[in-house]
Coordinates of C-alpha atoms and ligand atoms in Angstrom, one line a residue:
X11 CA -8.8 17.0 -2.7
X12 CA -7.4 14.3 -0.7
X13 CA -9.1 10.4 -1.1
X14 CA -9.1 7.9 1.3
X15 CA -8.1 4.2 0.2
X16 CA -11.9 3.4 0.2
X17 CA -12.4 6.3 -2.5
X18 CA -9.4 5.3 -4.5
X19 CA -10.8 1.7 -4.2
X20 CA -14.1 2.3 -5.0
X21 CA -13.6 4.6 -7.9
X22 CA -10.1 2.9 -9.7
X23 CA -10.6 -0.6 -8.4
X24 CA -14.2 -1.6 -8.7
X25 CA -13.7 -5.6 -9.9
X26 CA -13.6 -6.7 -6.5
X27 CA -10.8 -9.4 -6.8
X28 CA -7.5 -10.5 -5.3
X29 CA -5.1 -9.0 -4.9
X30 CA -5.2 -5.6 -5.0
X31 CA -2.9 -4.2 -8.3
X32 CA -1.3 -0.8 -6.5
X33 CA 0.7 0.3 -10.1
X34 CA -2.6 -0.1 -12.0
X35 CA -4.6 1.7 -10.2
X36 CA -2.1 4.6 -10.1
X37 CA -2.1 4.4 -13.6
X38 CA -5.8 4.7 -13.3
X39 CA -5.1 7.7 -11.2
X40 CA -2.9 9.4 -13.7
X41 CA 0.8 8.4 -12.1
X42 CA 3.3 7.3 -14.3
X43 CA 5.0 4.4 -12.1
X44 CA 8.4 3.5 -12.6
X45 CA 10.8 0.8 -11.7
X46 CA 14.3 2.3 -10.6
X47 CA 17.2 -0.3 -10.0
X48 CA 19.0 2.6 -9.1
X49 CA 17.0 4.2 -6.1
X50 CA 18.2 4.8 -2.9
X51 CA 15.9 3.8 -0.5
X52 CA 12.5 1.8 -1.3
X53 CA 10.7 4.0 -3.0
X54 CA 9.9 8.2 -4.0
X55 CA 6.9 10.1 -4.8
X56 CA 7.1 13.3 -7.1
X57 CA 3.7 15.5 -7.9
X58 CA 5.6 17.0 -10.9
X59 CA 8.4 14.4 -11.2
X60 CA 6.9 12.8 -14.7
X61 CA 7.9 13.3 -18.3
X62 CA 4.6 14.9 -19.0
X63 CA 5.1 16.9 -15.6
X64 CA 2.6 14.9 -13.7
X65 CA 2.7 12.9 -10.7
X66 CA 6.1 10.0 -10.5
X67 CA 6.1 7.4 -8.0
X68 CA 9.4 5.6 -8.6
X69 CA 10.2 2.4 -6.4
X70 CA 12.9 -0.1 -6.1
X71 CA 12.5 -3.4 -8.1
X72 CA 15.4 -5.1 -6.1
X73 CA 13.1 -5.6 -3.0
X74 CA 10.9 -8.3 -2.3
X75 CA 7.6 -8.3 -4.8
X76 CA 5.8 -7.9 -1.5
X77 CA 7.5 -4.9 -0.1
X78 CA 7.4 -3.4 -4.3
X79 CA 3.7 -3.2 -4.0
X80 CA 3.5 -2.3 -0.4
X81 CA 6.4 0.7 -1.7
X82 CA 3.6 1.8 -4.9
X83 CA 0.7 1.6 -2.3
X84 CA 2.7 3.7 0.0
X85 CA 4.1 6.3 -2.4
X86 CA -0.4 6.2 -3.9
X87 CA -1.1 7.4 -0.6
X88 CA 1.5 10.3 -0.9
X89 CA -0.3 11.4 -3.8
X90 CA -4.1 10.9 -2.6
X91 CA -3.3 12.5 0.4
X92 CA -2.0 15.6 -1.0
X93 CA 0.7 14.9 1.0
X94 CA 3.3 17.3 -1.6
X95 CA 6.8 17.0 -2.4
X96 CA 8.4 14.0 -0.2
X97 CA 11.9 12.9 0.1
X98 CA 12.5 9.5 -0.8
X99 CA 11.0 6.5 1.4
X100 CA 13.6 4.7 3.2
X101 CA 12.6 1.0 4.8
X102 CA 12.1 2.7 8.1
X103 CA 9.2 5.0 6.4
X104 CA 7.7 1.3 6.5
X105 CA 7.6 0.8 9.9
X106 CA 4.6 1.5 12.1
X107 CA 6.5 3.0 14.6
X108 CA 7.9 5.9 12.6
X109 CA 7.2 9.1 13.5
X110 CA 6.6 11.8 11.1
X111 CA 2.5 12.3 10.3
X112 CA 2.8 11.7 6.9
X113 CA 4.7 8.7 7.2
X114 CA 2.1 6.8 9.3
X115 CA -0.4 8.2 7.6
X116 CA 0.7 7.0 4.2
X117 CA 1.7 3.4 5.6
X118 CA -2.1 3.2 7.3
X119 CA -3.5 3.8 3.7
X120 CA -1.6 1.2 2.1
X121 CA -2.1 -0.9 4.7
X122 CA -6.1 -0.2 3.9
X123 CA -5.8 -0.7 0.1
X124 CA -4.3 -3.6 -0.1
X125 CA -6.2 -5.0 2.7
X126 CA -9.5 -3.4 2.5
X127 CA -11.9 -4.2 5.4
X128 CA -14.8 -5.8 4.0
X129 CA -12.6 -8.1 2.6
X130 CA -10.9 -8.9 5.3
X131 CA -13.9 -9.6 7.1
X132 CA -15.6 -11.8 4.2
X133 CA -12.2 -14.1 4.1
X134 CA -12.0 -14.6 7.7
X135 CA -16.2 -14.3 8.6
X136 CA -17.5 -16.1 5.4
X137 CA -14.6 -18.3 3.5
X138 CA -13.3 -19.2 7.4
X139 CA -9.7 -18.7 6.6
X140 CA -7.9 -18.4 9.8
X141 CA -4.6 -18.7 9.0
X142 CA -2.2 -15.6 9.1
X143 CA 0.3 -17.0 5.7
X144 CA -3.1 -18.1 3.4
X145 CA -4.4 -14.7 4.5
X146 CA -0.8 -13.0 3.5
X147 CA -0.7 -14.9 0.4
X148 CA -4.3 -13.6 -0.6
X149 CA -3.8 -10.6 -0.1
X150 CA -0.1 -10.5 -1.4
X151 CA 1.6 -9.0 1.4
X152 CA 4.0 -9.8 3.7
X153 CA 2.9 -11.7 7.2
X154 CA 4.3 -8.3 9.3
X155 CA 1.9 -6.2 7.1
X156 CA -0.9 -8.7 7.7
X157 CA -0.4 -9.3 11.4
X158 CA -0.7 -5.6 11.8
X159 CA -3.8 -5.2 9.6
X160 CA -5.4 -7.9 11.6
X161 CA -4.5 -6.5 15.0
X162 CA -6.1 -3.3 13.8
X163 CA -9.1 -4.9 13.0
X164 CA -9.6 -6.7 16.4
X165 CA -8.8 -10.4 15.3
X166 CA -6.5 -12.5 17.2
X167 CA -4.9 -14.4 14.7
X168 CA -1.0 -14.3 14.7
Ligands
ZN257 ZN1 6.6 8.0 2.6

């Protein structure tokens, strides 16, 4: 049954803190997450791809530590979509503008785990952090993948 990023939060990733570990909780979740120097592209998800013939999300440790976990979050939402069998990710599956409904839907729920809601609110609303690179750094993303979160959620900052 497919889980939203709030489900996969709320039942792998219940500590609350900052920020958000993507390979542990697909751990959690069963995944077997692997580091491949040799991957074309960014990143690949595979339901049956592991040893033990369950789920493989494989990414590309060459890439910025940024874009790795934004890659694993990506590939997690694959699997808790029950998206299937995908090819590999390429950088443009990272874009917002890409087409293909699975692509945009996996890049909106890593975009949610890593940057849940409520904690975007409580940094900005309660702590009063207003700045786009302390809010980037919290949340251990890159400012692109912020700005966009932001904009989704209706604040102005840039
Ligand atoms: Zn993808």
């Amino acid at each position: 049954m497919p889980m939203s990023a709030k489900d996969v939060l709320s039942a792998y990733w219940d500590d609350g803190s900052l920020p958000v570990d993507p390979g542990y909780i697909a751990t959690q979740m069963g995944i077997s997450v692997l580091a491949a120097p040799n991957l074309d592209g960014s990143g690949h998800y595979e339901p049956t791809g592991a040893k033990n013939g369950g789920p493989l999300i494989t990414y590309n440790p060459k890439e910025s530590i940024v874009r790795q976990r934004f890659t694993i979050a990506h590939e997690l939402g694959h699997h808790a979509l029950s998206h299937g069998p995908r090819d590999r990710d390429t950088p443009e599956n990272f874009t917002m503008i890409f087409s293909d409904p699975k692509e945009v839907a996996a890049n909106k729920f890593a975009a949610h785990l890593l940057m849940p809601k409520d904690f975007v609110h409580a940094l900005i609303q309660v702590r009063g952090v207003r700045e786009l690179e302390k809010l980037a750094s919290l949340f251990k993303v890159s400012k692109a993948a912020m700005r966009y979160r932001l904009k989704d959620l209706g604040y102005g900052i840039r």
